[in-house]
Short mmCIF file of C-alpha atoms and ligand atoms in Angstrom, two decimals:
data_model
loop_
_atom_site.label_atom_id
_atom_site.label_comp_id
_atom_site.label_asym_id
_atom_site.label_seq_id
_atom_site.Cartn_x
_atom_site.Cartn_y
_atom_site.Cartn_z
CA MET Y 1 -18.43 22.76 22.45
CA THR Y 2 -16.66 23.31 25.52
CA ARG Y 3 -12.86 23.29 25.63
CA PRO Y 4 -11.16 20.32 24.12
CA LYS Y 5 -10.60 17.54 26.79
CA ILE Y 6 -8.06 15.77 24.09
CA ARG Y 7 -6.24 17.45 21.33
CA PHE Y 8 -3.71 16.09 18.95
CA GLU Y 9 -1.50 18.77 17.59
CA ARG Y 10 0.40 17.69 14.45
CA VAL Y 11 0.97 14.23 15.96
CA THR Y 12 3.33 12.01 14.01
CA LYS Y 13 3.62 8.52 14.59
CA ARG Y 14 6.09 6.04 12.84
CA TYR Y 15 6.98 2.45 13.06
CA GLY Y 16 10.52 2.33 11.42
CA ALA Y 17 9.88 3.80 7.80
CA LEU Y 18 6.11 3.55 7.92
CA THR Y 19 4.44 6.67 8.94
CA VAL Y 20 1.04 5.88 10.44
CA LEU Y 21 -0.25 9.37 11.79
CA ASP Y 22 1.12 12.04 9.66
CA GLY Y 23 0.93 15.39 11.47
CA LEU Y 24 -2.62 14.73 12.83
CA ASP Y 25 -4.76 17.25 14.36
CA PHE Y 26 -7.73 16.09 15.98
CA GLU Y 27 -9.85 17.31 19.00
CA VAL Y 28 -12.62 15.68 21.45
CA ALA Y 29 -14.43 17.91 23.53
CA GLU Y 30 -15.46 17.53 27.15
CA GLY Y 31 -18.34 15.15 27.38
CA GLU Y 32 -18.47 14.16 23.64
CA VAL Y 33 -18.65 10.72 22.24
CA VAL Y 34 -16.60 10.34 19.12
CA THR Y 35 -16.32 7.24 17.26
CA VAL Y 36 -13.70 6.36 14.75
CA ILE Y 37 -14.37 4.32 11.72
CA GLY Y 38 -12.09 3.55 8.82
CA PRO Y 39 -10.55 0.73 6.87
CA SER Y 40 -8.03 -1.66 8.43
CA GLY Y 41 -4.60 -0.14 8.82
CA SER Y 42 -5.71 3.27 8.48
CA GLY Y 43 -4.37 4.14 12.08
CA LYS Y 44 -7.36 3.79 14.42
CA THR Y 45 -5.86 1.79 17.12
CA THR Y 46 -2.84 3.90 17.04
CA VAL Y 47 -4.41 6.98 17.93
CA LEU Y 48 -5.90 5.26 21.13
CA ARG Y 49 -2.73 3.78 22.07
CA VAL Y 50 -0.41 7.02 21.52
CA LEU Y 51 -3.04 8.75 23.87
CA MET Y 52 -2.89 5.82 26.37
CA THR Y 53 0.96 6.20 26.06
CA LEU Y 54 1.37 2.71 24.98
CA GLU Y 55 3.27 4.01 21.98
CA GLY Y 56 5.49 7.14 22.02
CA ILE Y 57 5.23 9.77 19.14
CA GLN Y 58 7.94 11.20 17.14
CA ASP Y 59 6.54 14.64 16.63
CA GLY Y 60 3.63 16.95 17.93
CA VAL Y 61 2.07 17.28 21.29
CA ILE Y 62 -0.88 15.68 22.69
CA TRP Y 63 -3.04 17.55 25.10
CA VAL Y 64 -5.14 16.38 27.85
CA SER Y 65 -7.52 18.90 29.38
CA GLY Y 66 -4.94 21.57 28.26
CA GLU Y 67 -1.96 20.05 29.87
CA PRO Y 68 0.48 18.25 27.53
CA LEU Y 69 0.80 14.53 27.71
CA ASN Y 70 3.97 13.72 26.00
CA MET Y 71 5.68 16.93 26.76
CA MET Y 72 5.77 19.24 29.85
CA HIS Y 73 6.10 22.98 30.73
CA SER Y 74 9.59 24.06 31.46
CA LYS Y 75 11.19 27.62 31.73
CA GLY Y 76 8.47 28.90 29.35
CA GLY Y 77 8.87 26.29 26.83
CA LEU Y 78 7.86 22.43 26.31
CA VAL Y 79 10.32 19.74 27.21
CA PRO Y 80 9.81 15.94 26.73
CA ALA Y 81 7.89 14.85 29.67
CA SER Y 82 9.20 12.85 32.54
CA LYS Y 83 7.78 9.61 33.68
CA ALA Y 84 6.21 11.17 36.68
CA HIS Y 85 4.36 13.65 34.39
CA ILE Y 86 3.26 10.99 31.92
CA ARG Y 87 1.79 9.15 35.01
CA LYS Y 88 0.10 12.03 36.41
CA ILE Y 89 -1.59 13.13 33.24
CA ARG Y 90 -2.35 9.37 31.99
CA SER Y 91 -4.33 8.96 35.18
CA ARG Y 92 -7.30 10.88 33.59
CA ILE Y 93 -7.53 8.23 30.68
CA GLY Y 94 -8.74 4.58 30.76
CA MET Y 95 -8.74 2.09 28.33
CA VAL Y 96 -10.82 -0.94 27.20
CA PHE Y 97 -9.05 -3.38 24.71
CA GLN Y 98 -10.44 -5.49 22.10
CA ASN Y 99 -9.05 -8.80 23.90
CA PHE Y 100 -10.07 -7.44 27.14
CA ASN Y 101 -6.59 -8.27 28.92
CA LEU Y 102 -7.99 -8.83 32.38
CA PHE Y 103 -5.59 -10.22 34.91
CA PRO Y 104 -6.10 -14.04 34.69
CA HIS Y 105 -4.72 -14.61 38.39
CA MET Y 106 -7.25 -12.32 39.92
CA THR Y 107 -10.92 -12.55 40.48
CA ALA Y 108 -13.33 -10.11 38.56
CA LEU Y 109 -13.30 -8.33 41.77
CA GLU Y 110 -9.66 -8.06 42.61
CA ASN Y 111 -9.17 -6.87 38.88
CA CYS Y 112 -11.13 -3.86 39.82
CA ILE Y 113 -9.60 -3.04 42.98
CA GLU Y 114 -5.85 -3.60 42.27
CA ALA Y 115 -5.21 -0.24 40.53
CA PRO Y 116 -7.46 1.94 42.63
CA ILE Y 117 -5.61 0.61 45.99
CA GLN Y 118 -2.17 0.99 44.22
CA SER Y 119 -2.55 3.98 42.26
CA LEU Y 120 -5.26 6.01 43.78
CA GLY Y 121 -4.39 5.13 47.28
CA LEU Y 122 -7.76 4.02 48.44
CA SER Y 123 -8.26 1.62 51.12
CA LYS Y 124 -9.27 -1.65 50.49
CA ALA Y 125 -12.86 -1.09 51.83
CA GLU Y 126 -13.16 1.95 49.75
CA ALA Y 127 -11.91 0.19 46.60
CA VAL Y 128 -14.41 -2.84 47.09
CA GLU Y 129 -17.32 -0.71 47.46
CA ARG Y 130 -16.57 1.37 44.44
CA ALA Y 131 -15.82 -1.77 42.54
CA MET Y 132 -19.09 -3.24 43.52
CA GLU Y 133 -21.23 -0.48 42.55
CA LEU Y 134 -19.49 -0.97 39.01
CA LEU Y 135 -19.98 -4.34 38.90
CA THR Y 136 -23.56 -3.79 39.52
CA MET Y 137 -23.82 -1.22 36.86
CA VAL Y 138 -22.23 -3.90 34.36
CA GLY Y 139 -24.57 -6.64 35.91
CA LEU Y 140 -21.99 -8.68 37.36
CA THR Y 141 -22.24 -8.59 41.05
CA ASP Y 142 -22.73 -12.45 41.24
CA LYS Y 143 -19.50 -13.12 39.51
CA ARG Y 144 -17.22 -10.90 41.68
CA ASP Y 145 -15.38 -13.97 42.94
CA GLN Y 146 -14.94 -15.70 39.53
CA TYR Y 147 -11.73 -15.77 37.49
CA PRO Y 148 -11.59 -14.41 33.92
CA SER Y 149 -11.32 -17.88 32.69
CA GLN Y 150 -14.66 -18.81 34.09
CA LEU Y 151 -16.25 -15.99 32.51
CA SER Y 152 -17.84 -15.73 28.97
CA GLY Y 153 -16.32 -13.04 26.41
CA GLY Y 154 -18.98 -10.63 27.09
CA GLN Y 155 -18.57 -10.72 30.94
CA GLN Y 156 -15.09 -10.42 30.57
CA GLN Y 157 -15.28 -7.20 28.76
CA ARG Y 158 -17.91 -6.02 30.95
CA VAL Y 159 -15.25 -6.64 34.03
CA ALA Y 160 -12.75 -5.04 31.84
CA ILE Y 161 -15.20 -1.84 31.67
CA ALA Y 162 -15.95 -1.92 35.35
CA ARG Y 163 -11.89 -2.01 35.88
CA ALA Y 164 -11.36 1.03 33.69
CA LEU Y 165 -13.88 2.99 35.42
CA ALA Y 166 -12.74 2.02 38.79
CA MET Y 167 -9.73 4.31 38.18
CA ARG Y 168 -12.26 7.18 37.59
CA PRO Y 169 -10.90 8.27 34.44
CA GLU Y 170 -12.46 11.40 32.71
CA THR Y 171 -11.98 9.92 29.33
CA ILE Y 172 -12.23 6.40 28.01
CA LEU Y 173 -10.91 4.74 24.97
CA PHE Y 174 -12.53 1.83 23.52
CA ASP Y 175 -10.77 -0.25 20.92
CA GLU Y 176 -13.19 -2.37 18.93
CA PRO Y 177 -14.90 -3.66 22.37
CA THR Y 178 -17.00 -5.87 20.69
CA SER Y 179 -14.89 -7.55 17.85
CA ALA Y 180 -13.55 -10.44 20.00
CA LEU Y 181 -16.98 -11.35 21.03
CA ASP Y 182 -19.39 -14.06 19.72
CA PRO Y 183 -22.20 -12.39 18.35
CA GLU Y 184 -24.78 -13.16 20.88
CA MET Y 185 -22.75 -11.40 23.74
CA VAL Y 186 -22.08 -8.13 21.56
CA GLY Y 187 -25.47 -6.74 22.88
CA GLU Y 188 -24.58 -6.78 26.57
CA VAL Y 189 -21.49 -5.33 26.17
CA LEU Y 190 -22.91 -2.43 23.50
CA SER Y 191 -25.72 -1.75 26.19
CA VAL Y 192 -22.93 -0.87 29.13
CA ILE Y 193 -21.32 1.46 26.57
CA ARG Y 194 -24.49 3.03 25.55
CA GLU Y 195 -25.47 3.57 29.31
CA LEU Y 196 -21.94 5.44 29.91
CA ALA Y 197 -22.31 7.81 26.71
CA ALA Y 198 -25.83 8.47 27.88
CA GLU Y 199 -24.55 9.85 31.14
CA HIS Y 200 -22.26 12.25 29.67
CA SER Y 201 -19.99 12.81 32.56
CA TYR Y 202 -17.33 10.86 30.50
CA THR Y 203 -15.61 11.77 27.29
CA ILE Y 204 -15.62 8.76 25.17
CA LEU Y 205 -13.24 7.83 22.01
CA MET Y 206 -14.09 4.66 20.49
CA VAL Y 207 -13.07 2.53 17.71
CA THR Y 208 -15.59 0.48 16.18
CA HIS Y 209 -16.83 -1.46 13.05
CA GLN Y 210 -20.53 -1.61 14.47
CA MET Y 211 -21.74 1.07 12.25
CA GLY Y 212 -25.30 1.03 13.54
CA PHE Y 213 -23.94 1.51 17.17
CA ALA Y 214 -21.74 4.23 16.12
CA ARG Y 215 -24.54 6.07 14.25
CA GLU Y 216 -26.80 5.67 17.53
CA ILE Y 217 -24.50 6.89 20.28
CA SER Y 218 -21.95 9.23 18.74
CA ASP Y 219 -22.00 13.02 18.83
CA ARG Y 220 -19.31 12.87 15.96
CA VAL Y 221 -18.06 10.09 13.76
CA CYS Y 222 -14.61 10.57 12.26
CA PHE Y 223 -13.59 8.49 9.14
CA PHE Y 224 -9.77 7.71 9.14
CA ASP Y 225 -7.99 6.65 5.97
CA GLY Y 226 -4.24 6.77 5.76
CA GLY Y 227 -3.88 8.10 9.29
CA LYS Y 228 -5.56 11.41 8.33
CA ILE Y 229 -9.26 12.33 9.18
CA VAL Y 230 -10.96 12.10 5.79
CA GLU Y 231 -14.16 13.05 6.68
CA GLN Y 232 -16.27 13.83 10.07
CA GLY Y 233 -19.45 15.22 11.37
CA PRO Y 234 -22.52 14.13 12.87
CA PRO Y 235 -23.53 10.59 12.76
CA ASP Y 236 -26.46 11.27 10.44
CA ASP Y 237 -24.39 13.37 7.58
CA ILE Y 238 -21.53 10.61 7.90
CA PHE Y 239 -23.76 7.67 7.21
CA GLY Y 240 -26.72 9.29 5.72
CA ASN Y 241 -24.72 11.77 3.31
CA PRO Y 242 -21.24 11.12 2.91
CA GLN Y 243 -19.28 13.40 0.81
CA ASN Y 244 -15.95 11.98 0.12
CA PRO Y 245 -15.89 9.14 -2.45
CA ARG Y 246 -13.42 6.86 -0.04
CA LEU Y 247 -16.08 7.19 2.58
CA GLN Y 248 -18.99 6.47 0.26
CA GLN Y 249 -16.59 3.28 -0.99
CA PHE Y 250 -15.94 2.32 2.67
CA LEU Y 251 -19.67 2.37 3.79
CA SER Y 252 -20.98 0.62 1.06
CA LYS Y 253 -18.37 -2.14 1.64
CA VAL Y 254 -19.16 -2.59 5.13
CA LEU Y 255 -22.98 -2.53 4.57
CA GLU Y 256 -22.56 -4.98 2.02
CA ALA Y 257 -20.54 -7.50 4.24
CA ARG Y 258 -23.58 -7.40 6.86
CA MET R 1 28.19 -62.73 39.65
CA MET R 2 29.51 -59.31 40.85
CA ASP R 3 32.08 -59.61 43.63
CA TRP R 4 30.33 -57.61 46.59
CA ARG R 5 31.71 -57.59 50.31
CA TRP R 6 28.94 -56.36 52.61
CA ASP R 7 31.58 -55.91 55.70
CA PHE R 8 33.72 -53.68 53.49
CA THR R 9 30.45 -51.67 52.51
CA PHE R 10 29.43 -50.92 55.89
CA ASP R 11 32.99 -50.56 57.64
CA VAL R 12 34.63 -48.52 54.94
CA VAL R 13 32.49 -47.46 51.88
CA LEU R 14 29.33 -46.09 53.80
CA PRO R 15 31.04 -43.64 56.17
CA ARG R 16 33.34 -42.28 53.80
CA LEU R 17 30.57 -41.80 51.15
CA TRP R 18 28.47 -40.54 53.82
CA GLU R 19 30.70 -37.49 54.29
CA ALA R 20 31.41 -36.93 50.65
CA ALA R 21 27.57 -36.87 50.12
CA GLY R 22 27.21 -33.96 52.42
CA ILE R 23 29.75 -32.27 50.28
CA THR R 24 27.84 -33.35 46.99
CA VAL R 25 24.73 -31.79 48.32
CA TYR R 26 26.35 -28.69 49.84
CA ALA R 27 27.82 -27.89 46.61
CA THR R 28 24.61 -28.53 44.77
CA VAL R 29 22.58 -26.34 47.24
CA VAL R 30 24.98 -23.44 47.17
CA SER R 31 25.67 -23.25 43.62
CA PHE R 32 22.04 -23.65 42.81
CA ALA R 33 21.29 -20.68 45.25
CA PHE R 34 23.87 -18.60 43.29
CA ALA R 35 22.83 -19.50 40.03
CA LEU R 36 19.20 -18.13 41.00
CA VAL R 37 20.41 -14.84 41.70
CA GLY R 38 23.14 -14.89 39.14
CA GLY R 39 20.83 -15.47 36.30
CA LEU R 40 18.41 -12.97 37.48
CA ILE R 41 21.10 -10.41 37.42
CA LEU R 42 22.40 -11.51 34.05
CA MET R 43 18.84 -11.42 32.72
CA LEU R 44 18.38 -7.95 33.78
CA LEU R 45 21.51 -6.82 32.58
CA LYS R 46 20.63 -8.53 29.13
CA MET R 47 17.24 -6.60 29.32
CA SER R 48 18.78 -3.10 30.05
CA ALA R 49 17.53 -0.50 27.90
CA PHE R 50 21.15 0.82 27.84
CA LYS R 51 22.58 -0.92 24.56
CA PRO R 52 26.12 -1.81 25.40
CA ILE R 53 25.19 -3.35 28.71
CA SER R 54 22.59 -5.33 27.16
CA PHE R 55 25.16 -6.28 24.30
CA VAL R 56 27.93 -7.42 26.73
CA ALA R 57 25.37 -9.41 28.95
CA SER R 58 24.07 -11.64 25.96
CA GLU R 59 27.62 -12.07 24.57
CA VAL R 60 28.83 -13.10 28.09
CA ILE R 61 25.63 -15.45 28.37
CA GLU R 62 26.40 -17.09 24.96
CA PHE R 63 30.00 -17.45 25.74
CA ILE R 64 29.27 -19.22 29.17
CA ARG R 65 26.71 -21.60 27.43
CA GLY R 66 29.11 -22.24 24.43
CA THR R 67 31.92 -23.50 26.71
CA PRO R 68 31.91 -27.05 28.38
CA LEU R 69 31.39 -26.84 32.24
CA LEU R 70 34.68 -28.95 32.82
CA VAL R 71 36.83 -26.40 30.90
CA GLN R 72 35.38 -23.60 33.02
CA ILE R 73 36.12 -25.40 35.98
CA PHE R 74 39.62 -26.22 35.12
CA PHE R 75 39.92 -22.66 33.71
CA LEU R 76 39.06 -20.98 37.15
CA PHE R 77 40.98 -23.94 39.05
CA PHE R 78 44.28 -23.13 37.23
CA VAL R 79 44.00 -19.36 36.32
CA LEU R 80 42.44 -17.85 39.34
CA PRO R 81 45.58 -18.74 41.35
CA GLN R 82 48.03 -17.27 38.76
CA VAL R 83 46.23 -13.76 39.10
CA GLY R 84 46.79 -13.81 42.79
CA ILE R 85 43.47 -15.39 43.90
CA THR R 86 43.89 -18.69 45.63
CA LEU R 87 40.81 -20.38 46.76
CA PRO R 88 39.79 -23.79 48.12
CA PRO R 89 38.83 -26.04 45.26
CA LEU R 90 35.37 -26.64 46.54
CA THR R 91 34.70 -22.77 46.60
CA THR R 92 36.14 -22.59 42.89
CA GLY R 93 34.08 -25.53 41.83
CA ILE R 94 30.95 -23.84 43.45
CA MET R 95 31.87 -20.60 41.48
CA ALA R 96 32.30 -22.54 38.10
CA ILE R 97 28.93 -24.37 38.52
CA ALA R 98 27.19 -21.37 39.68
CA ILE R 99 28.45 -19.02 36.83
CA TYR R 100 27.54 -21.66 34.03
CA ASN R 101 24.01 -22.18 35.45
CA SER R 102 23.26 -18.59 35.85
CA ALA R 103 23.82 -18.17 32.03
CA LEU R 104 21.19 -20.91 31.98
CA THR R 105 18.73 -19.70 34.66
CA ALA R 106 19.00 -16.18 32.71
CA GLU R 107 17.21 -17.83 29.83
CA VAL R 108 14.50 -19.30 31.86
CA TYR R 109 13.74 -15.92 33.58
CA ARG R 110 13.63 -14.35 29.96
CA ALA R 111 11.43 -17.14 28.72
CA GLY R 112 9.20 -16.89 31.55
CA LEU R 113 8.71 -13.25 31.43
CA GLN R 114 8.04 -13.36 27.48
CA ALA R 115 5.38 -15.85 28.34
CA VAL R 116 3.30 -13.27 29.67
CA PRO R 117 1.17 -11.55 26.97
CA ARG R 118 2.09 -7.93 26.01
CA GLY R 119 -1.78 -7.21 26.56
CA GLN R 120 -1.00 -7.59 30.40
CA TRP R 121 1.83 -5.03 30.42
CA GLU R 122 -0.50 -2.64 28.44
CA ALA R 123 -3.33 -3.14 30.98
CA ALA R 124 -1.00 -2.26 33.78
CA VAL R 125 -0.20 0.95 32.09
CA ALA R 126 -3.52 1.84 31.19
CA LEU R 127 -4.45 1.24 35.04
CA ASN R 128 -1.38 3.52 35.74
CA LEU R 129 0.39 0.94 37.69
CA SER R 130 3.88 1.81 38.85
CA PRO R 131 6.38 -0.52 37.18
CA TYR R 132 7.33 -2.07 40.65
CA ARG R 133 3.51 -2.96 40.93
CA THR R 134 3.13 -4.05 37.53
CA PHE R 135 6.10 -6.75 38.26
CA ARG R 136 5.20 -7.64 41.44
CA LYS R 137 1.34 -8.12 41.13
CA ILE R 138 0.77 -8.72 37.34
CA ILE R 139 4.00 -9.98 35.67
CA ILE R 140 5.60 -12.11 38.20
CA PRO R 141 2.70 -14.06 39.26
CA GLN R 142 2.06 -15.11 35.79
CA SER R 143 5.70 -15.93 35.15
CA LEU R 144 6.41 -18.08 37.99
CA PRO R 145 4.30 -21.15 36.59
CA PRO R 146 6.64 -21.79 33.65
CA ILE R 147 9.85 -20.76 35.54
CA VAL R 148 9.52 -22.69 38.79
CA PRO R 149 9.71 -26.40 37.15
CA ALA R 150 12.27 -25.17 34.62
CA LEU R 151 14.71 -23.88 37.32
CA GLY R 152 13.89 -27.16 39.30
CA ASN R 153 15.29 -29.04 36.35
CA TYR R 154 18.43 -27.02 36.52
CA LEU R 155 18.86 -28.01 40.31
CA ILE R 156 18.58 -31.66 39.28
CA ALA R 157 21.08 -31.00 36.56
CA ILE R 158 23.76 -29.18 38.98
CA PHE R 159 23.51 -32.67 40.93
CA LYS R 160 24.41 -34.51 38.22
CA GLU R 161 27.15 -31.96 37.44
CA THR R 162 29.11 -32.09 40.87
CA PRO R 163 30.91 -35.36 39.99
CA LEU R 164 33.00 -32.89 37.61
CA LEU R 165 34.47 -31.39 40.53
CA SER R 166 36.10 -34.64 41.15
CA PHE R 167 38.63 -33.55 38.46
CA VAL R 168 39.94 -30.82 40.61
CA ALA R 169 39.90 -33.10 43.75
CA VAL R 170 37.02 -31.73 45.45
CA GLY R 171 36.12 -34.46 48.10
CA GLU R 172 32.68 -35.25 46.91
CA ILE R 173 30.90 -38.44 46.51
CA MET R 174 32.61 -39.24 42.96
CA HIS R 175 35.99 -38.42 44.20
CA ALA R 176 35.55 -40.27 47.46
CA SER R 177 34.63 -43.37 45.55
CA LYS R 178 37.65 -43.22 43.38
CA LEU R 179 39.91 -42.80 46.31
CA ILE R 180 38.46 -45.84 47.93
CA GLY R 181 38.80 -47.61 44.64
CA SER R 182 42.41 -47.06 44.29
CA GLU R 183 43.11 -47.34 48.12
CA TYR R 184 41.63 -51.04 48.33
CA TYR R 185 41.47 -51.90 44.73
CA ARG R 186 37.83 -52.51 44.92
CA PHE R 187 35.40 -50.25 43.11
CA ASN R 188 32.30 -52.08 42.85
CA GLU R 189 30.69 -51.08 46.21
CA ALA R 190 31.65 -47.38 46.46
CA VAL R 191 30.68 -46.88 42.70
CA THR R 192 27.51 -48.66 43.07
CA ILE R 193 26.43 -46.80 45.98
CA ALA R 194 27.53 -43.19 44.66
CA GLY R 195 25.19 -44.19 41.46
CA ILE R 196 22.32 -45.15 43.87
CA PHE R 197 22.88 -42.02 46.06
CA PHE R 198 22.40 -39.98 42.63
CA LEU R 199 19.37 -41.74 41.70
CA VAL R 200 17.72 -41.27 45.22
CA MET R 201 18.67 -37.64 45.09
CA SER R 202 17.23 -37.39 41.57
CA LEU R 203 13.99 -38.56 42.93
CA VAL R 204 13.84 -36.55 45.85
CA SER R 205 14.64 -33.23 44.13
CA ALA R 206 12.05 -34.14 41.40
CA ALA R 207 9.60 -34.63 44.10
CA LEU R 208 10.73 -31.23 45.82
CA VAL R 209 10.37 -29.53 42.67
CA ARG R 210 6.87 -31.01 41.94
CA ALA R 211 5.60 -29.89 45.37
CA ALA R 212 7.09 -26.47 44.42
CA GLU R 213 5.33 -26.35 41.17
CA ASN R 214 2.09 -27.19 42.85
CA TYR R 215 2.50 -24.83 45.56
CA VAL R 216 3.03 -22.00 42.99
CA LYS R 217 0.07 -23.09 41.08
CA ARG R 218 -2.28 -23.25 44.09
CA SER R 219 -1.15 -20.15 45.76
CA ILE R 220 -0.60 -17.82 42.71
CA LEU R 221 -2.55 -18.76 39.66
CA HIS R 222 -5.85 -20.51 39.93
N1 ATP E 1 4.04 -2.28 16.43
C1 ATP E 1 3.68 -2.20 15.38
N2 ATP E 1 5.08 -2.49 14.51
C2 ATP E 1 4.90 -1.99 13.38
N3 ATP E 1 3.78 -1.78 12.59
C3 ATP E 1 2.69 -1.23 13.24
C4 ATP E 1 2.75 -1.62 14.67
N4 ATP E 1 1.19 -1.51 15.01
C5 ATP E 1 0.57 -1.01 13.81
N5 ATP E 1 1.51 -1.13 12.90
C6 ATP E 1 0.91 -0.69 11.37
O1 ATP E 1 0.41 0.74 11.67
C7 ATP E 1 -0.54 0.86 10.77
C8 ATP E 1 -1.86 1.30 11.57
O2 ATP E 1 -2.25 0.15 12.35
P1 ATP E 1 -3.53 0.41 13.31
O3 ATP E 1 -3.56 -1.01 14.19
O4 ATP E 1 -3.67 1.53 13.92
O5 ATP E 1 -4.77 0.18 12.09
P2 ATP E 1 -6.43 -0.15 12.54
O6 ATP E 1 -6.84 1.15 11.80
O7 ATP E 1 -6.53 0.01 13.95
O8 ATP E 1 -6.58 -1.24 11.81
P3 ATP E 1 -7.64 -2.28 12.26
O9 ATP E 1 -8.70 -1.97 11.80
O10 ATP E 1 -7.12 -3.65 11.32
O11 ATP E 1 -7.33 -2.86 13.52
C9 ATP E 1 -0.89 -0.58 10.01
O12 ATP E 1 -0.10 -0.34 8.59
C10 ATP E 1 0.01 -1.48 10.95
O13 ATP E 1 0.50 -2.62 10.14
MG1 MG E 2 -7.15 -1.56 15.21
#
């Protein structure tokens, strides 16, 4: 393992009186593909949301490539980060949502060039060129001028992946990327993610209920329960030889349901 | 059969009402314009992260919405001069209508913004768009389609509120027809024409609002 790309250091996240993450320590190495599994409400989505800065945290430090995200260095110590600092560090992370969250008033291509032009300062021509490469990669060149409402769920999610990649993130977060899809569209989205995972130039952190897929693409699987990592390891160990009783119970339930 | 005199209508009523209609249209357009801006300011204050400001703003909105417009017109008309501010009745009236409708349009803006799903804001954060760009390119285009028709309804409502200004002797169309009536002891012609005027203006503004709505739909949301 190289140095951690992402590091949670005693991260605590509360919603009112409910503590969702309780002093979580968690690392993802550069280029690593990590999947997070666990029962509903165990805090999986919350891990991604605090990393994307969609939610603030109450305690602890999140590090990205060795730089603090929610804090910043000042006079030899750490102080709460400014908005500008958060924006700078956050630009290394991209996220793909369960419900796609494409911009409905923009075409597939416009969805993919808006942020690169505004935030990366690319010219329109550069942004279009890059976006077309990515739309080609996800197999949607012919849909460039379609609006999200004219696309199937699977196509929308592939555009959303292209849109996230257009910002050139180093780390990509996936929150149950296929949960909102009809079964026949799951495959096309998984094969795009599979391709990204195989490239190993991206660090990937994914929450999924697709156990077979997690086993296939992950370098490491983390089982979350009650806001903590209860067990983690290589997929063959987690799925083939689970140790913790709660993981065993979870897996038998999930496999039964299939 | 109603007693109606065409010579009186053409010689006296129409010329005087024509002038008064201009004042009605003017009062409507100007107070609507101020209400558009005022509502935006009130909404921004209400959504302020600084709690005391947002508290005061929402109390002010509630207070304005909870008091009849006529009372507010009287209040401004009789109270402002006592604190040393003497304005022409028309200005005072426009102020009252604008303030009252600001409280209403503030709600329209707020509802329009809240109609944009949270996921759109989150996608903008994940793409690292600046707050300004997020508003300009993501949020506003999606909130305009519900906002525009609702604002248009307030334009029509303001039209119908302007007769209240006759109570403080603003020479708008209702006031003018009352004056004609008491001068000539004939009400039928003036009041009927004032009514027709409001009907026609309502239809015209409804058509304008629909055109604006379609324009927004075509140019921003597909
Ligand atoms: N905005 C919020 N306000 C209050 N509580 C919240 C909020 N978001 C999440 N929670 C709570 O935090 C806990 C963890 O939620 P989280 O979404 O991280 O679970 P999850 O592991 O992703 O579950 P699922 O598999 O159902 O998606 C849950 O108990 C949830 O109810
Ligand atoms: Mg979740």
